[in-house]
DNA sequence: GGCTAATTATA
DNA sequence: ATAATTAGC
């Protein structure tokens, strides 16, 4: 065993020992060194928020103790550069192999690619696996081989794939530990003094860690799941799975979730239990949305900062920090919105329905830039997840082809009647309205003065009047939209006249986040939650895009040869390209594809396909066709040109991308060739 | 059975 | 908001 050298299993958002392909491969190969690297500076804007860090801390401790029971431990490293930290671990342990599971957020795509290059160059074998998804993003394409652009089609295909998702792997019985005597752990600091008190409260409601996640899954499947379909409308009830933070950190395998759900569904279907059967479908769909968020991030890595529908670039967002602040504090004057925002701040948790309500209000009524809201969710949610958040906000904002209609404004008052008919939710989070009769609870501004007085409500004093009237929001939205279309048409005309990138393209740079995103504690319900003092501000940097590499592909012989070698190496380890039913696996196809293409012109076929689609077709969006303009799925007009410009150094925040340039241009081939399904 | 009203779902 | 589905007559 030891003659083979040991494997580093680099754990990230796969903090579990069960169904962890990278870990399993390491155990199979011999001695294992499990490593977690805390390098939040690499995340740019997206330094994890307080509650998310709290979760991570607990989850790592839990994992470490499991690993110790199995015969090893978790080595933790504090770093500002994962690549050099991994190289250090290699040096101090003599490891010959690096194993990890795939991530699909834009930062990881680039970073993990660099790591493959760097470690391979140092003679370390690198293998990576799918542990996060039912199917890899590149496995799901339409009949012509193009990625889907709407969720429904995507999910339909996932459920009808010719091969099932991998079956979950059992946890290893025992792990042989590599020699870590010269590889000490760093102590990781996840909270500071001011955060401890609020964090202590979290432990009452949540139990991070993979075996707790497993219990939560079982509890849900044997409990609330059967009623999931019927209960999903109720905003204020404990009828959800509460799995999302567990899933974010990979404490539970989505493939295990899938298999258990299918089993349950089968037995309910056999009993003729319609409600149960339907509940499984509905819950599976939310798993599907999580899958789709990775799919979208992989195919459009800038989707957390740019609308996918090109014309939305020209929407004149209201850059008003006082609106933003009122929203964060739950002082908009709309009870359902305010209750939601206060619950979010106080608990780090929000029912999906309420997330829709508050974010839709943010985008459509306040017309604030959706990325601000997304960032706030990132900072405050316990299950903060960049890919899911980006999908959610783009959906709400109507900036993806199957998003909500852009010109639709939901009225929080009516949503209140629907989701909180008795006003219990509002009363719980807005004590100042607690004595208001239910008829007025979602629109106190209409209540007679005597009623307000009796309830102790003083509008404009202890509870605000609506900061924006719905009617004026509608008018403003109309105006903004017609402005948007004008700008879009002007830009289009400019491009057609050969002015190329000259298009007064101020919107190509996302609106910066406000300087002050801290939450000020000047209202009641959250008094005992201290101010977050550790929101770090790192230098403004946009995350790099993989799409530019997809569209502007300049392969270099040396690199591709290197990749091919590595791919062959790993394939030798894992010879089974044929699954149980004898169907050719998609990853085999992908490899063959890529190799074929190498001999042609260095362009993987999928890239050609993307390029063709982007330039020849446009995807029409229902809400806008009435205006006679066909919006385009933005690669063509916006980010193709735009990102090339950025890579040339013209962009405002090209530093990160310049640093990563070479790796950047080989992104796709890397994933397709080096990926292994263990 | 066929119409309208009410309900429901909507990524 | 709206389209689709179901309930009620």
XYZ file of C-alpha atoms (C1' of nucleotides) in Angstrom:
698
model
C 0.000 0.000 0.000
C 2.464 2.583 1.113
C 4.597 1.983 -1.944
C 1.879 3.621 -3.976
C 2.086 6.830 -2.007
C -0.896 8.333 -0.338
C -3.804 10.339 -1.675
C -4.863 13.786 -0.634
C -8.621 13.993 -0.494
C -9.418 17.658 -0.718
C -12.808 18.275 0.865
C -14.770 21.418 0.126
C -18.509 21.378 -0.082
C -18.708 17.630 0.268
C -18.349 17.362 4.017
C -19.465 13.768 4.385
C -17.960 10.326 4.511
C -20.932 8.579 2.949
C -21.269 8.591 -0.835
C -18.176 10.691 -1.235
C -16.529 9.490 -4.454
C -13.235 11.303 -3.945
C -12.861 9.898 -0.456
C -13.878 6.440 -1.607
C -11.309 6.519 -4.392
C -8.642 7.568 -1.916
C -9.523 4.772 0.462
C -9.455 2.300 -2.397
C -6.014 3.502 -3.460
C -4.427 3.203 -0.019
C -3.529 5.772 2.585
C -5.550 8.980 2.764
C -4.929 12.507 3.943
C -8.176 14.456 4.217
C -7.699 18.194 3.855
C -9.938 21.216 4.177
C -8.595 24.586 3.077
C -10.171 27.784 4.349
C -9.333 30.444 1.790
C -12.260 32.848 1.853
C -10.279 35.628 0.193
C -10.463 33.578 -2.960
C -14.223 34.064 -2.992
C -13.934 37.753 -3.781
C -17.169 39.526 -2.862
C -18.607 36.360 -1.536
C -16.965 36.031 1.821
C -19.363 33.766 3.685
C -21.741 35.411 6.112
C -21.836 34.897 9.838
C -24.399 32.104 9.986
C -22.891 30.268 7.059
C -19.480 30.332 8.747
C -21.052 29.092 11.941
C -22.488 26.140 10.069
C -19.209 25.376 8.378
C -17.394 25.361 11.694
C -19.778 22.824 13.194
C -19.789 20.726 10.091
C -16.009 20.484 9.960
C -15.801 19.490 13.603
C -18.370 16.801 12.968
C -16.488 15.513 9.958
C -13.200 15.503 11.821
C -14.640 13.351 14.552
C -16.066 10.908 11.995
C -12.718 10.696 10.262
C -11.020 10.048 13.586
C -13.368 7.172 14.257
C -12.397 5.758 10.900
C -8.663 6.014 11.511
C -7.548 9.416 10.277
C -8.399 13.077 10.861
C -9.166 16.257 8.993
C -6.177 18.455 8.240
C -7.266 22.099 8.130
C -5.299 24.857 6.455
C -5.757 28.630 6.528
C -4.783 29.984 3.174
C -5.096 32.802 0.716
C -4.154 30.557 -2.162
C -5.436 27.014 -2.388
C -2.935 26.015 -5.036
C 0.116 26.738 -2.949
C -1.491 25.246 0.142
C -2.122 22.005 -1.696
C 1.414 21.979 -2.995
C 2.627 22.423 0.580
C 0.522 19.511 1.718
C 1.954 17.425 -1.100
C 5.474 18.358 -0.077
C 5.009 17.692 3.603
C 3.241 14.369 3.163
C 4.759 12.892 0.035
C 1.317 12.402 -1.432
C 1.240 11.273 -5.044
C -2.387 11.831 -5.815
C -4.982 14.557 -5.353
C -8.676 13.695 -5.347
C -11.610 16.024 -5.067
C -15.227 16.401 -6.029
C -16.472 18.914 -8.561
C -17.883 22.340 -7.836
C -19.568 24.524 -10.420
C -19.460 28.054 -9.148
C -17.381 30.365 -11.333
C -14.565 30.761 -8.859
C -14.168 27.057 -8.320
C -14.264 26.320 -12.025
C -11.221 28.459 -12.576
C -9.420 27.636 -9.353
C -9.878 23.889 -9.672
C -8.625 23.994 -13.180
C -5.488 25.829 -12.107
C -5.002 23.252 -9.419
C -5.191 20.422 -11.888
C -2.600 22.108 -14.041
C -0.258 23.004 -11.217
C -0.355 19.693 -9.412
C -0.094 17.686 -12.607
C 2.959 19.734 -13.492
C 4.436 18.694 -10.147
C 3.920 15.065 -10.974
C 0.859 14.624 -8.797
C -1.982 12.648 -10.337
C -5.209 14.619 -10.112
C -8.629 13.071 -10.323
C -11.975 14.660 -9.745
C -15.459 13.296 -9.366
C -19.118 14.110 -9.418
C -20.495 14.143 -5.913
C -22.815 17.120 -6.021
C -25.228 16.376 -8.822
C -27.396 13.640 -10.242
C -25.837 14.301 -13.629
C -22.883 16.397 -14.653
C -23.917 19.585 -16.478
C -22.296 18.430 -19.685
C -24.295 15.215 -19.655
C -27.607 17.008 -20.058
C -28.219 18.341 -23.553
C -31.094 18.526 -25.955
C -31.410 16.274 -28.982
C -29.030 18.415 -30.964
C -26.481 18.443 -28.203
C -27.126 21.980 -26.999
C -27.603 22.867 -23.349
C -31.190 23.521 -22.345
C -32.237 27.069 -21.628
C -35.320 26.449 -19.557
C -35.722 24.561 -16.346
C -38.730 22.508 -17.380
C -36.983 21.014 -20.366
C -33.816 20.481 -18.390
C -35.554 18.662 -15.586
C -37.689 16.643 -17.928
C -34.538 15.370 -19.577
C -32.900 14.607 -16.246
C -35.828 12.446 -15.259
C -35.750 10.604 -18.559
C -32.051 10.007 -18.868
C -31.115 6.595 -20.282
C -29.001 5.882 -17.236
C -29.815 6.461 -13.593
C -27.754 8.694 -11.346
C -24.965 6.776 -9.649
C -26.054 4.770 -6.657
C -24.816 6.181 -3.366
C -21.596 4.699 -1.997
C -21.427 3.376 1.531
C -19.102 5.079 3.999
C -15.661 3.480 4.265
C -15.323 1.014 7.137
C -11.832 2.131 7.889
C -9.396 4.675 6.562
C -5.639 4.176 6.531
C -4.142 7.492 7.449
C -1.309 8.977 5.454
C 1.651 10.393 7.347
C 0.658 13.824 8.574
C 3.366 14.186 11.191
C 4.943 16.974 9.165
C 1.656 18.507 8.059
C 0.083 20.247 11.031
C -3.397 21.711 10.926
C -3.989 25.426 11.212
C -6.635 26.577 13.613
C -9.454 28.055 11.604
C -11.311 31.038 12.955
C -14.904 31.211 11.808
C -16.418 33.667 14.249
C -15.265 36.540 16.355
C -16.302 37.496 19.855
C -19.123 39.730 18.757
C -20.686 36.928 16.795
C -20.636 34.258 19.445
C -23.796 35.263 21.256
C -25.964 35.246 18.144
C -24.358 32.064 16.943
C -25.172 30.330 20.184
C -28.848 30.690 19.333
C -28.379 28.878 16.057
C -27.404 25.675 17.811
C -30.870 25.465 19.292
C -32.492 25.152 15.930
C -29.895 23.423 13.791
C -27.535 20.487 13.930
C -24.892 20.686 11.222
C -22.849 17.668 10.253
C -23.260 14.808 7.839
C -24.854 12.276 10.161
C -27.334 14.880 11.376
C -28.070 15.652 7.752
C -28.757 11.999 7.230
C -31.134 11.965 10.170
C -32.870 15.100 8.886
C -33.351 13.394 5.549
C -34.873 10.289 7.077
C -37.081 12.336 9.362
C -38.361 14.365 6.465
C -38.990 11.413 4.174
C -40.865 9.547 6.875
C -42.633 12.654 8.099
C -43.511 15.849 6.283
C -42.785 14.582 2.797
C -46.176 12.977 2.294
C -47.880 16.315 2.871
C -45.283 18.336 1.028
C -47.436 19.047 -1.986
C -50.420 20.109 0.059
C -48.448 22.230 2.524
C -46.106 23.978 0.220
C -48.301 27.077 0.040
C -48.083 27.815 3.717
C -45.312 30.239 4.347
C -45.347 29.946 8.056
C -44.982 26.327 8.914
C -42.356 23.716 9.497
C -43.275 21.627 6.516
C -40.122 21.945 4.485
C -37.243 19.490 4.534
C -34.777 21.918 6.125
C -32.105 20.146 4.121
C -30.792 23.152 2.214
C -27.864 24.063 4.492
C -26.915 20.407 4.694
C -27.038 20.202 0.934
C -25.032 23.358 0.474
C -22.097 21.910 2.358
C -22.570 18.509 0.842
C -23.324 16.887 4.156
C -25.836 14.732 2.427
C -25.539 13.367 -1.052
C -28.172 14.535 -3.444
C -27.990 11.127 -5.063
C -28.936 9.512 -1.804
C -31.803 11.946 -1.472
C -32.896 11.056 -4.972
C -32.729 7.319 -4.458
C -34.580 7.389 -1.154
C -37.263 9.619 -2.633
C -37.716 7.316 -5.588
C -38.035 4.303 -3.308
C -40.646 6.065 -1.231
C -42.458 7.168 -4.347
C -42.523 3.635 -5.659
C -44.089 2.305 -2.507
C -46.654 5.112 -2.405
C -47.465 4.601 -6.041
C -48.035 0.917 -5.361
C -50.394 1.773 -2.536
C -52.198 4.151 -4.832
C -51.252 7.055 -2.587
C -51.710 9.943 -5.016
C -50.827 12.684 -2.577
C -47.587 11.013 -1.580
C -46.650 10.365 -5.168
C -47.311 13.968 -6.108
C -45.414 15.236 -3.078
C -42.342 13.344 -4.183
C -42.592 14.922 -7.627
C -42.894 18.363 -6.146
C -40.019 17.876 -3.762
C -37.887 16.338 -6.499
C -38.492 19.451 -8.500
C -36.816 21.520 -5.837
C -33.870 19.152 -6.009
C -34.026 19.711 -9.757
C -33.816 23.453 -9.278
C -30.678 22.967 -7.285
C -29.301 20.851 -10.127
C -30.315 23.515 -12.609
C -28.548 26.201 -10.611
C -25.263 24.334 -11.107
C -26.127 23.732 -14.722
C -26.718 27.400 -15.262
C -23.567 28.368 -13.416
C -21.527 25.948 -15.483
C -22.960 27.056 -18.796
C -23.093 30.718 -17.842
C -20.498 31.345 -15.164
C -21.258 35.027 -14.953
C -24.897 34.350 -14.091
C -24.461 35.590 -10.549
C -23.670 39.048 -11.834
C -25.223 39.473 -15.246
C -28.738 39.001 -16.541
C -28.806 36.127 -18.968
C -31.238 37.957 -21.182
C -29.153 40.581 -22.899
C -31.667 43.380 -23.012
C -31.950 43.490 -19.230
C -28.515 45.023 -19.257
C -30.252 48.214 -20.197
C -32.738 48.298 -17.353
C -32.294 51.490 -15.323
C -32.089 50.088 -11.830
C -32.879 52.391 -8.966
C -29.631 52.842 -7.112
C -31.060 53.979 -3.816
C -29.359 52.840 -0.678
C -32.095 54.131 1.592
C -34.606 51.812 -0.103
C -32.118 49.037 0.267
C -31.695 49.762 3.924
C -35.418 49.897 4.555
C -35.775 46.514 2.891
C -32.992 44.978 4.945
C -34.437 46.302 8.158
C -37.953 45.191 7.408
C -39.298 48.751 7.285
C -40.909 48.951 3.879
C -44.427 49.394 5.195
C -45.606 46.116 3.671
C -46.151 43.722 6.565
C -45.452 40.450 4.774
C -42.226 41.775 3.291
C -41.126 43.260 6.580
C -41.936 40.136 8.548
C -39.868 38.111 6.127
C -36.895 40.416 6.276
C -36.919 40.415 10.051
C -37.139 36.667 10.209
C -34.222 36.433 7.815
C -32.109 38.709 9.912
C -33.033 37.111 13.196
C -32.747 33.483 12.134
C -30.881 33.196 8.839
C -33.833 31.286 7.511
C -36.779 32.008 5.261
C -39.432 29.818 3.716
C -39.095 29.630 -0.044
C -42.442 31.407 -0.517
C -41.287 34.363 1.517
C -37.990 34.482 -0.336
C -40.029 34.939 -3.473
C -42.147 37.656 -1.859
C -39.264 39.734 -0.532
C -37.063 39.388 -3.581
C -39.881 40.119 -5.981
C -40.734 43.223 -3.970
C -37.085 44.213 -4.079
C -36.833 43.950 -7.838
C -40.264 45.011 -9.027
C -41.479 47.526 -6.472
C -38.220 49.035 -5.294
C -36.453 48.275 -8.583
C -33.151 47.942 -6.809
C -30.364 46.066 -8.616
C -31.043 42.381 -8.048
C -27.406 41.649 -7.322
C -27.676 43.706 -4.143
C -30.477 41.536 -2.929
C -28.644 38.418 -3.942
C -25.595 39.570 -2.052
C -27.671 40.263 1.022
C -29.114 36.767 0.858
C -25.587 35.466 0.550
C -24.566 37.381 3.669
C -27.494 36.374 5.811
C -28.889 33.004 4.813
C -27.876 29.902 6.660
C -28.115 27.985 3.408
C -26.480 30.722 1.334
C -25.538 29.151 -1.948
C -24.256 31.239 -4.793
C -25.608 29.112 -7.608
C -29.066 28.701 -6.106
C -29.229 32.355 -5.176
C -28.251 33.438 -8.655
C -30.901 31.230 -10.188
C -33.521 32.431 -7.730
C -32.825 36.113 -8.251
C -32.570 35.817 -12.003
C -35.841 33.946 -12.027
C -37.574 36.566 -9.913
C -36.002 39.387 -11.874
C -37.198 37.923 -15.138
C -33.696 37.899 -16.549
C -33.736 34.269 -17.704
C -35.893 32.872 -20.499
C -38.276 31.080 -18.169
C -38.246 33.671 -15.413
C -41.198 35.608 -14.055
C -42.601 38.115 -16.495
C -40.600 41.230 -16.094
C -43.535 43.623 -16.106
C -45.439 41.724 -13.479
C -45.663 43.206 -10.006
C -46.847 41.025 -7.188
C -48.840 42.829 -4.559
C -47.560 41.932 -1.091
C -50.962 42.636 0.383
C -52.650 39.949 -1.701
C -49.743 37.591 -1.218
C -50.229 38.128 2.475
C -53.875 37.084 2.201
C -52.770 33.989 0.352
C -49.760 32.818 2.319
C -50.560 34.185 5.736
C -54.357 34.389 5.796
C -54.576 34.663 9.573
C -51.734 37.099 9.942
C -49.874 34.829 12.332
C -46.619 35.140 10.494
C -46.776 38.919 10.428
C -47.694 39.083 14.100
C -44.806 36.856 15.069
C -42.182 39.005 13.366
C -43.791 42.434 13.638
C -44.826 42.799 17.268
C -45.820 46.398 16.599
C -48.692 45.093 14.471
C -49.604 42.210 16.757
C -52.861 43.745 17.951
C -54.132 44.706 14.537
C -57.233 42.769 13.416
C -56.627 40.227 10.672
C -58.601 42.171 8.065
C -56.060 44.969 8.211
C -52.940 43.017 9.006
C -51.624 43.037 5.430
C -52.683 46.612 4.633
C -52.610 48.714 7.788
C -52.587 51.896 5.714
C -56.258 51.270 4.861
C -57.329 50.734 8.449
C -59.559 53.344 10.125
C -57.773 55.597 12.559
C -59.774 54.215 15.477
C -58.674 50.661 14.697
C -55.062 51.681 14.440
C -55.306 53.553 17.698
C -56.844 50.613 19.484
C -54.038 48.400 18.174
C -51.369 50.855 19.236
C -50.208 51.365 15.694
C -49.001 54.772 14.634
C -48.275 54.713 10.966
C -45.170 56.635 10.086
C -44.083 56.384 13.669
C -43.893 52.893 15.108
C -44.618 51.267 11.789
C -43.821 52.892 8.441
C -46.213 53.832 5.688
C -45.429 52.033 2.410
C -42.182 53.441 1.084
C -43.459 53.023 -2.458
C -47.092 52.744 -3.509
C -47.787 49.753 -5.705
C -49.496 51.969 -8.275
C -46.546 54.299 -8.596
C -44.240 51.294 -8.764
C -46.257 50.101 -11.741
C -45.909 53.434 -13.474
C -42.226 53.624 -12.754
C -41.713 50.071 -13.987
C -43.484 50.870 -17.246
C -41.259 53.867 -17.785
C -38.139 51.958 -16.911
C -39.048 49.216 -19.330
C -39.634 51.538 -22.224
C -36.337 53.206 -21.438
C -34.706 49.806 -21.416
C -36.086 48.937 -24.841
C -34.983 52.260 -26.247
C -31.461 51.773 -25.009
C -31.469 48.244 -26.259
C -32.579 49.338 -29.705
C -29.984 52.101 -29.767
C -27.243 49.701 -28.801
C -28.419 47.232 -31.398
C -28.430 49.916 -34.058
C -24.971 50.981 -33.021
C -23.686 47.450 -33.306
C -25.301 46.994 -36.681
C -23.710 50.178 -37.908
C -20.364 48.633 -37.196
C -19.676 50.652 -34.119
C -18.892 47.377 -32.461
C -18.237 47.804 -28.804
C -18.756 51.490 -28.758
C -22.283 50.990 -27.475
C -22.405 53.316 -24.493
C -22.151 50.182 -22.525
C -22.219 51.447 -19.011
C -24.365 48.538 -17.948
C -21.750 45.989 -18.819
C -20.175 46.732 -15.487
C -22.446 45.522 -12.751
C -23.578 48.203 -10.386
C -21.201 48.102 -7.458
C -22.419 46.877 -4.110
C -23.106 49.638 -1.623
C -20.266 50.376 0.729
C -22.367 49.751 3.735
C -24.118 46.446 3.688
C -24.070 45.937 7.389
C -27.309 45.658 9.171
C -27.903 48.437 11.611
C -29.551 47.346 14.774
C -32.012 50.071 15.289
C -35.217 48.206 15.542
C -36.813 46.010 18.088
C -37.004 42.355 17.189
C -33.368 41.812 16.573
C -31.969 43.763 19.431
C -30.123 40.837 20.901
C -28.428 40.024 17.649
C -25.199 41.988 17.607
C -24.057 43.925 14.603
C -22.001 41.910 12.212
C -18.633 43.522 12.498
C -16.727 41.114 10.359
C -18.183 41.682 6.955
C -14.952 41.775 5.059
C -14.503 43.921 2.087
C -11.993 42.640 -0.325
C -10.854 44.525 -3.293
C -13.551 44.880 -5.796
C -13.135 42.097 -8.219
C -15.477 40.488 -10.595
C -15.285 36.786 -10.819
C -13.931 35.451 -14.048
C -16.102 34.011 -16.693
C -15.766 30.685 -18.325
C -17.988 31.692 -21.151
C -15.332 33.796 -22.741
C -13.262 30.679 -22.960
C -16.123 28.762 -24.427
C -16.626 31.335 -27.108
C -13.110 32.395 -27.763
C -11.232 29.202 -27.802
C -7.551 29.190 -28.496
C -6.139 25.875 -27.591
C -2.477 25.222 -27.274
C -0.955 21.949 -28.205
C 1.098 21.515 -25.086
C -1.764 21.878 -22.741
C -4.053 19.563 -24.570
C -1.441 16.866 -24.674
C -0.964 17.241 -21.002
C -4.656 16.902 -20.417
C -4.950 13.898 -22.558
C -2.214 12.131 -20.669
C -3.872 12.800 -17.408
C -7.158 11.632 -18.737
C -5.654 8.400 -19.870
C -3.981 7.896 -16.558
C -7.174 8.209 -14.680
C -9.029 6.121 -17.147
C -6.589 3.323 -16.517
C -7.636 3.476 -12.885
C -11.297 3.424 -13.655
C -11.796 1.217 -16.640
C -15.541 0.851 -16.454
C -16.893 3.074 -19.124
C -19.853 0.827 -19.510
C -22.503 0.748 -16.878
C -24.540 -2.166 -15.696
C -27.033 -2.101 -18.490
C -24.331 -1.905 -21.088
C -25.179 1.588 -22.167
C -22.284 3.719 -23.221
C -21.708 6.257 -20.546
C -21.956 9.892 -21.396
C -18.571 10.696 -19.937
C -17.019 8.225 -22.325
C -18.728 9.990 -25.133
C -17.533 13.295 -23.846
C -13.969 12.074 -23.768
C -14.154 10.606 -27.210
C -15.760 13.741 -28.440
C -13.073 15.921 -27.074
C -10.350 13.744 -28.472
C -11.858 13.628 -31.900
C -12.070 17.321 -31.866
C -8.481 17.692 -30.852
C -7.401 16.173 -34.074
C -9.533 18.643 -35.929
C -9.019 22.142 -34.794
C -8.692 21.989 -31.043
C -12.283 22.933 -30.548
C -14.415 20.605 -28.531
C -17.687 20.058 -30.256
C -19.779 21.456 -27.517
C -18.030 24.752 -27.889
C -18.748 24.884 -31.557
C -22.301 24.035 -30.825
C -22.627 26.813 -28.335
C -21.139 29.280 -30.656
C -23.447 28.313 -33.436
C -26.499 28.562 -31.323
C -25.552 31.884 -29.926
C -24.969 33.473 -33.234
C -27.771 31.965 -35.211
C -30.636 31.682 -32.859
C -32.247 33.820 -30.327
C -34.559 32.773 -27.664
C -37.736 34.693 -27.538
C -39.200 35.689 -24.286
C -42.935 35.798 -23.957
C -43.233 39.000 -22.016
C -41.241 41.056 -24.430
C -42.425 39.817 -27.764
C -45.359 42.177 -27.540
C -42.934 44.987 -28.042
C -41.745 43.516 -31.248
C -38.226 42.966 -30.051
C -36.745 39.543 -29.811
C -34.423 39.428 -26.855
C -31.315 37.378 -27.171
C -29.723 34.999 -24.785
C -26.980 37.394 -24.170
C -23.727 35.746 -25.284
C -24.001 37.078 -28.734
C -24.353 40.746 -28.192
C -23.228 41.253 -24.699
C -20.734 39.130 -23.053
C -18.916 37.699 -26.001
C -17.541 41.013 -27.067
C -17.604 42.384 -23.666
C -15.567 39.712 -22.016
C -13.023 39.634 -24.705
C -12.602 43.267 -23.967
C -12.182 42.510 -20.326
C -9.597 39.905 -20.982
C -7.644 42.435 -22.911
C -7.548 44.417 -19.756
C -10.221 46.897 -20.706
C -12.641 45.733 -18.065
C -12.777 47.425 -14.726
C -11.849 44.435 -12.702
C -9.680 42.329 -14.849
C -7.061 41.676 -12.204
C -8.464 38.329 -11.191
C -8.930 37.282 -14.740
C -5.486 38.335 -15.806
C -4.061 36.259 -13.061
C -5.971 33.284 -14.291
C -5.822 33.819 -17.944
C -4.141 30.739 -19.281
C -6.047 28.377 -17.143
C -9.113 30.217 -18.101
C -8.955 29.479 -21.770
C -8.908 25.751 -21.273
C -11.744 25.445 -18.923
C -14.120 23.239 -20.738
C -11.696 20.741 -22.063
C -10.322 20.364 -18.613
C -13.610 19.358 -17.165
C -14.606 17.114 -19.927
C -11.381 15.237 -20.195
C -10.283 15.000 -16.645
C -13.559 14.285 -15.038
C -14.048 10.803 -13.840
C -16.970 9.057 -12.487
C -15.423 6.925 -9.846
C -73.097 17.024 -20.833
C -71.903 21.705 -20.927
C -71.525 26.072 -18.938
C -69.559 29.393 -15.411
C -67.152 30.232 -11.067
C -63.609 29.087 -8.153
C -59.311 27.240 -7.304
C -54.678 26.398 -8.207
C -50.135 26.385 -10.122
C -46.693 28.939 -12.073
C -38.785 28.169 -12.227
C -51.300 38.224 -14.036
C -52.871 34.368 -16.266
C -53.588 30.003 -17.968
C -55.154 25.574 -16.697
C -57.903 22.710 -13.971
C -61.678 21.539 -11.121
C -66.163 22.208 -8.730
C -70.631 23.309 -8.895
C -74.808 24.019 -11.074
